[in-house]
Amino acid sequence: LTLVPFDRRAIDVKGLSDKELGLLNAYHQRVYEEIGPHLTQEERDWLQEECSPIG
């Protein structure tokens, strides 16, 4: 299984329910927690921005 953040530009937040938004943010948190430790600091900074909470 590959974990990658969703492209934020492709997400229409207005079209998501609170539950869907929560699931998306939880997924992004998982991506950061599992992938972040394997990256350089520069890459981790980028991933943190991409995985920051939406909405």
PDB file of N, CA and C in Angstrom:
ATOM      1  N   LEU A   1       0.847  -1.172   0.000  1.00  0.00           N
ATOM      2  CA  LEU A   1       0.000   0.000   0.000  1.00  0.00           C
ATOM      3  C   LEU A   1       0.888   1.229   0.000  1.00  0.00           C
ATOM      4  N   THR A   2       0.585   2.180  -0.836  1.00  0.00           N
ATOM      5  CA  THR A   2       1.328   3.429  -0.908  1.00  0.00           C
ATOM      6  C   THR A   2       0.525   4.533  -0.241  1.00  0.00           C
ATOM      7  N   LEU A   3       1.177   5.264   0.636  1.00  0.00           N
ATOM      8  CA  LEU A   3       0.537   6.391   1.313  1.00  0.00           C
ATOM      9  C   LEU A   3       1.071   7.681   0.720  1.00  0.00           C
ATOM     10  N   VAL A   4       0.190   8.481   0.174  1.00  0.00           N
ATOM     11  CA  VAL A   4       0.562   9.789  -0.387  1.00  0.00           C
ATOM     12  C   VAL A   4      -0.539  10.789  -0.045  1.00  0.00           C
ATOM     13  N   PRO A   5      -0.179  12.060   0.141  1.00  0.00           N
ATOM     14  CA  PRO A   5      -1.221  13.051   0.406  1.00  0.00           C
ATOM     15  C   PRO A   5      -2.028  13.339  -0.855  1.00  0.00           C
ATOM     16  N   PHE A   6      -3.291  13.644  -0.669  1.00  0.00           N
ATOM     17  CA  PHE A   6      -4.125  14.072  -1.789  1.00  0.00           C
ATOM     18  C   PHE A   6      -3.692  15.465  -2.226  1.00  0.00           C
ATOM     19  N   ASP A   7      -3.784  15.744  -3.506  1.00  0.00           N
ATOM     20  CA  ASP A   7      -3.465  17.071  -4.033  1.00  0.00           C
ATOM     21  C   ASP A   7      -4.537  18.043  -3.561  1.00  0.00           C
ATOM     22  N   ARG A   8      -4.149  18.976  -2.725  1.00  0.00           N
ATOM     23  CA  ARG A   8      -5.104  19.907  -2.118  1.00  0.00           C
ATOM     24  C   ARG A   8      -5.837  20.744  -3.167  1.00  0.00           C
ATOM     25  N   ARG A   9      -5.193  20.990  -4.294  1.00  0.00           N
ATOM     26  CA  ARG A   9      -5.828  21.791  -5.351  1.00  0.00           C
ATOM     27  C   ARG A   9      -7.013  21.068  -5.974  1.00  0.00           C
ATOM     28  N   ALA A  10      -7.058  19.754  -5.822  1.00  0.00           N
ATOM     29  CA  ALA A  10      -8.126  18.962  -6.434  1.00  0.00           C
ATOM     30  C   ALA A  10      -9.293  18.700  -5.476  1.00  0.00           C
ATOM     31  N   ILE A  11      -9.219  19.253  -4.271  1.00  0.00           N
ATOM     32  CA  ILE A  11     -10.246  18.991  -3.261  1.00  0.00           C
ATOM     33  C   ILE A  11     -11.190  20.183  -3.146  1.00  0.00           C
ATOM     34  N   ASP A  12     -12.476  19.918  -3.335  1.00  0.00           N
ATOM     35  CA  ASP A  12     -13.504  20.944  -3.141  1.00  0.00           C
ATOM     36  C   ASP A  12     -14.060  20.769  -1.734  1.00  0.00           C
ATOM     37  N   VAL A  13     -13.505  21.519  -0.792  1.00  0.00           N
ATOM     38  CA  VAL A  13     -13.874  21.377   0.613  1.00  0.00           C
ATOM     39  C   VAL A  13     -15.367  21.604   0.825  1.00  0.00           C
ATOM     40  N   LYS A  14     -15.957  22.499   0.049  1.00  0.00           N
ATOM     41  CA  LYS A  14     -17.389  22.793   0.198  1.00  0.00           C
ATOM     42  C   LYS A  14     -18.249  21.573  -0.117  1.00  0.00           C
ATOM     43  N   GLY A  15     -17.719  20.655  -0.902  1.00  0.00           N
ATOM     44  CA  GLY A  15     -18.468  19.470  -1.278  1.00  0.00           C
ATOM     45  C   GLY A  15     -18.305  18.307  -0.310  1.00  0.00           C
ATOM     46  N   LEU A  16     -17.525  18.500   0.752  1.00  0.00           N
ATOM     47  CA  LEU A  16     -17.286  17.430   1.714  1.00  0.00           C
ATOM     48  C   LEU A  16     -18.137  17.625   2.965  1.00  0.00           C
ATOM     49  N   SER A  17     -18.629  16.525   3.487  1.00  0.00           N
ATOM     50  CA  SER A  17     -19.333  16.580   4.771  1.00  0.00           C
ATOM     51  C   SER A  17     -18.281  16.688   5.882  1.00  0.00           C
ATOM     52  N   ASP A  18     -18.725  16.991   7.089  1.00  0.00           N
ATOM     53  CA  ASP A  18     -17.796  17.050   8.224  1.00  0.00           C
ATOM     54  C   ASP A  18     -17.105  15.708   8.429  1.00  0.00           C
ATOM     55  N   LYS A  19     -17.849  14.624   8.250  1.00  0.00           N
ATOM     56  CA  LYS A  19     -17.276  13.285   8.413  1.00  0.00           C
ATOM     57  C   LYS A  19     -16.199  13.029   7.359  1.00  0.00           C
ATOM     58  N   GLU A  20     -16.479  13.373   6.109  1.00  0.00           N
ATOM     59  CA  GLU A  20     -15.502  13.177   5.035  1.00  0.00           C
ATOM     60  C   GLU A  20     -14.252  14.016   5.270  1.00  0.00           C
ATOM     61  N   LEU A  21     -14.438  15.239   5.711  1.00  0.00           N
ATOM     62  CA  LEU A  21     -13.307  16.110   6.002  1.00  0.00           C
ATOM     63  C   LEU A  21     -12.469  15.528   7.141  1.00  0.00           C
ATOM     64  N   GLY A  22     -13.130  14.997   8.145  1.00  0.00           N
ATOM     65  CA  GLY A  22     -12.419  14.353   9.251  1.00  0.00           C
ATOM     66  C   GLY A  22     -11.628  13.144   8.792  1.00  0.00           C
ATOM     67  N   LEU A  23     -12.222  12.347   7.909  1.00  0.00           N
ATOM     68  CA  LEU A  23     -11.523  11.175   7.376  1.00  0.00           C
ATOM     69  C   LEU A  23     -10.310  11.582   6.548  1.00  0.00           C
ATOM     70  N   LEU A  24     -10.456  12.624   5.748  1.00  0.00           N
ATOM     71  CA  LEU A  24      -9.346  13.119   4.930  1.00  0.00           C
ATOM     72  C   LEU A  24      -8.206  13.619   5.815  1.00  0.00           C
ATOM     73  N   ASN A  25      -8.541  14.402   6.828  1.00  0.00           N
ATOM     74  CA  ASN A  25      -7.513  14.919   7.730  1.00  0.00           C
ATOM     75  C   ASN A  25      -6.841  13.797   8.523  1.00  0.00           C
ATOM     76  N   ALA A  26      -7.601  12.792   8.930  1.00  0.00           N
ATOM     77  CA  ALA A  26      -7.031  11.646   9.640  1.00  0.00           C
ATOM     78  C   ALA A  26      -6.089  10.866   8.724  1.00  0.00           C
ATOM     79  N   TYR A  27      -6.469  10.706   7.464  1.00  0.00           N
ATOM     80  CA  TYR A  27      -5.607  10.024   6.499  1.00  0.00           C
ATOM     81  C   TYR A  27      -4.303  10.795   6.315  1.00  0.00           C
ATOM     82  N   HIS A  28      -4.394  12.109   6.156  1.00  0.00           N
ATOM     83  CA  HIS A  28      -3.184  12.915   5.983  1.00  0.00           C
ATOM     84  C   HIS A  28      -2.287  12.826   7.217  1.00  0.00           C
ATOM     85  N   GLN A  29      -2.875  12.774   8.393  1.00  0.00           N
ATOM     86  CA  GLN A  29      -2.081  12.625   9.616  1.00  0.00           C
ATOM     87  C   GLN A  29      -1.342  11.286   9.592  1.00  0.00           C
ATOM     88  N   ARG A  30      -2.023  10.236   9.161  1.00  0.00           N
ATOM     89  CA  ARG A  30      -1.394   8.915   9.063  1.00  0.00           C
ATOM     90  C   ARG A  30      -0.244   8.937   8.064  1.00  0.00           C
ATOM     91  N   VAL A  31      -0.458   9.575   6.917  1.00  0.00           N
ATOM     92  CA  VAL A  31       0.602   9.681   5.908  1.00  0.00           C
ATOM     93  C   VAL A  31       1.837  10.325   6.532  1.00  0.00           C
ATOM     94  N   TYR A  32       1.637  11.442   7.213  1.00  0.00           N
ATOM     95  CA  TYR A  32       2.773  12.157   7.795  1.00  0.00           C
ATOM     96  C   TYR A  32       3.478  11.315   8.860  1.00  0.00           C
ATOM     97  N   GLU A  33       2.716  10.678   9.727  1.00  0.00           N
ATOM     98  CA  GLU A  33       3.298   9.889  10.812  1.00  0.00           C
ATOM     99  C   GLU A  33       4.071   8.680  10.303  1.00  0.00           C
ATOM    100  N   GLU A  34       3.596   8.054   9.231  1.00  0.00           N
ATOM    101  CA  GLU A  34       4.250   6.843   8.740  1.00  0.00           C
ATOM    102  C   GLU A  34       5.384   7.120   7.759  1.00  0.00           C
ATOM    103  N   ILE A  35       5.266   8.167   6.966  1.00  0.00           N
ATOM    104  CA  ILE A  35       6.268   8.454   5.937  1.00  0.00           C
ATOM    105  C   ILE A  35       7.320   9.446   6.428  1.00  0.00           C
ATOM    106  N   GLY A  36       6.900  10.421   7.232  1.00  0.00           N
ATOM    107  CA  GLY A  36       7.791  11.485   7.688  1.00  0.00           C
ATOM    108  C   GLY A  36       9.128  11.034   8.246  1.00  0.00           C
ATOM    109  N   PRO A  37       9.159  10.022   9.118  1.00  0.00           N
ATOM    110  CA  PRO A  37      10.434   9.608   9.704  1.00  0.00           C
ATOM    111  C   PRO A  37      11.461   9.090   8.690  1.00  0.00           C
ATOM    112  N   HIS A  38      11.037   8.754   7.506  1.00  0.00           N
ATOM    113  CA  HIS A  38      11.933   8.205   6.489  1.00  0.00           C
ATOM    114  C   HIS A  38      12.474   9.270   5.536  1.00  0.00           C
ATOM    115  N   LEU A  39      12.135  10.528   5.769  1.00  0.00           N
ATOM    116  CA  LEU A  39      12.483  11.611   4.849  1.00  0.00           C
ATOM    117  C   LEU A  39      13.550  12.527   5.435  1.00  0.00           C
ATOM    118  N   THR A  40      14.176  13.298   4.557  1.00  0.00           N
ATOM    119  CA  THR A  40      15.084  14.346   5.013  1.00  0.00           C
ATOM    120  C   THR A  40      14.252  15.460   5.639  1.00  0.00           C
ATOM    121  N   GLN A  41      14.904  16.373   6.327  1.00  0.00           N
ATOM    122  CA  GLN A  41      14.173  17.478   6.955  1.00  0.00           C
ATOM    123  C   GLN A  41      13.431  18.311   5.912  1.00  0.00           C
ATOM    124  N   GLU A  42      14.070  18.582   4.789  1.00  0.00           N
ATOM    125  CA  GLU A  42      13.426  19.372   3.730  1.00  0.00           C
ATOM    126  C   GLU A  42      12.187  18.662   3.196  1.00  0.00           C
ATOM    127  N   GLU A  43      12.308  17.372   2.954  1.00  0.00           N
ATOM    128  CA  GLU A  43      11.170  16.594   2.465  1.00  0.00           C
ATOM    129  C   GLU A  43      10.065  16.523   3.521  1.00  0.00           C
ATOM    130  N   ARG A  44      10.457  16.371   4.780  1.00  0.00           N
ATOM    131  CA  ARG A  44       9.489  16.305   5.873  1.00  0.00           C
ATOM    132  C   ARG A  44       8.721  17.626   6.007  1.00  0.00           C
ATOM    133  N   ASP A  45       9.422  18.746   5.831  1.00  0.00           N
ATOM    134  CA  ASP A  45       8.756  20.055   5.876  1.00  0.00           C
ATOM    135  C   ASP A  45       7.700  20.163   4.782  1.00  0.00           C
ATOM    136  N   TRP A  46       8.054  19.697   3.571  1.00  0.00           N
ATOM    137  CA  TRP A  46       7.101  19.716   2.458  1.00  0.00           C
ATOM    138  C   TRP A  46       5.893  18.833   2.780  1.00  0.00           C
ATOM    139  N   LEU A  47       6.168  17.625   3.274  1.00  0.00           N
ATOM    140  CA  LEU A  47       5.083  16.691   3.581  1.00  0.00           C
ATOM    141  C   LEU A  47       4.182  17.243   4.684  1.00  0.00           C
ATOM    142  N   GLN A  48       4.773  17.887   5.664  1.00  0.00           N
ATOM    143  CA  GLN A  48       3.975  18.468   6.743  1.00  0.00           C
ATOM    144  C   GLN A  48       3.000  19.510   6.199  1.00  0.00           C
ATOM    145  N   GLU A  49       3.463  20.324   5.268  1.00  0.00           N
ATOM    146  CA  GLU A  49       2.587  21.333   4.657  1.00  0.00           C
ATOM    147  C   GLU A  49       1.462  20.662   3.865  1.00  0.00           C
ATOM    148  N   GLU A  50       1.801  19.642   3.098  1.00  0.00           N
ATOM    149  CA  GLU A  50       0.799  18.941   2.287  1.00  0.00           C
ATOM    150  C   GLU A  50      -0.212  18.181   3.146  1.00  0.00           C
ATOM    151  N   CYS A  51       0.195  17.779   4.334  1.00  0.00           N
ATOM    152  CA  CYS A  51      -0.668  16.982   5.206  1.00  0.00           C
ATOM    153  C   CYS A  51      -1.322  17.806   6.313  1.00  0.00           C
ATOM    154  N   SER A  52      -1.142  19.113   6.286  1.00  0.00           N
ATOM    155  CA  SER A  52      -1.756  19.950   7.318  1.00  0.00           C
ATOM    156  C   SER A  52      -3.282  19.875   7.189  1.00  0.00           C
ATOM    157  N   PRO A  53      -3.990  20.066   8.305  1.00  0.00           N
ATOM    158  CA  PRO A  53      -5.455  19.946   8.280  1.00  0.00           C
ATOM    159  C   PRO A  53      -6.113  20.865   7.248  1.00  0.00           C
ATOM    160  N   ILE A  54      -7.133  20.341   6.612  1.00  0.00           N
ATOM    161  CA  ILE A  54      -7.901  21.072   5.606  1.00  0.00           C
ATOM    162  C   ILE A  54      -9.232  21.471   6.232  1.00  0.00           C
ATOM    163  N   GLY A  55      -9.694  22.648   5.883  1.00  0.00           N
ATOM    164  CA  GLY A  55     -11.007  23.070   6.348  1.00  0.00           C
ATOM    165  C   GLY A  55     -10.903  23.899   7.540  1.00  0.00           C
TER     166      GLY A  55
END
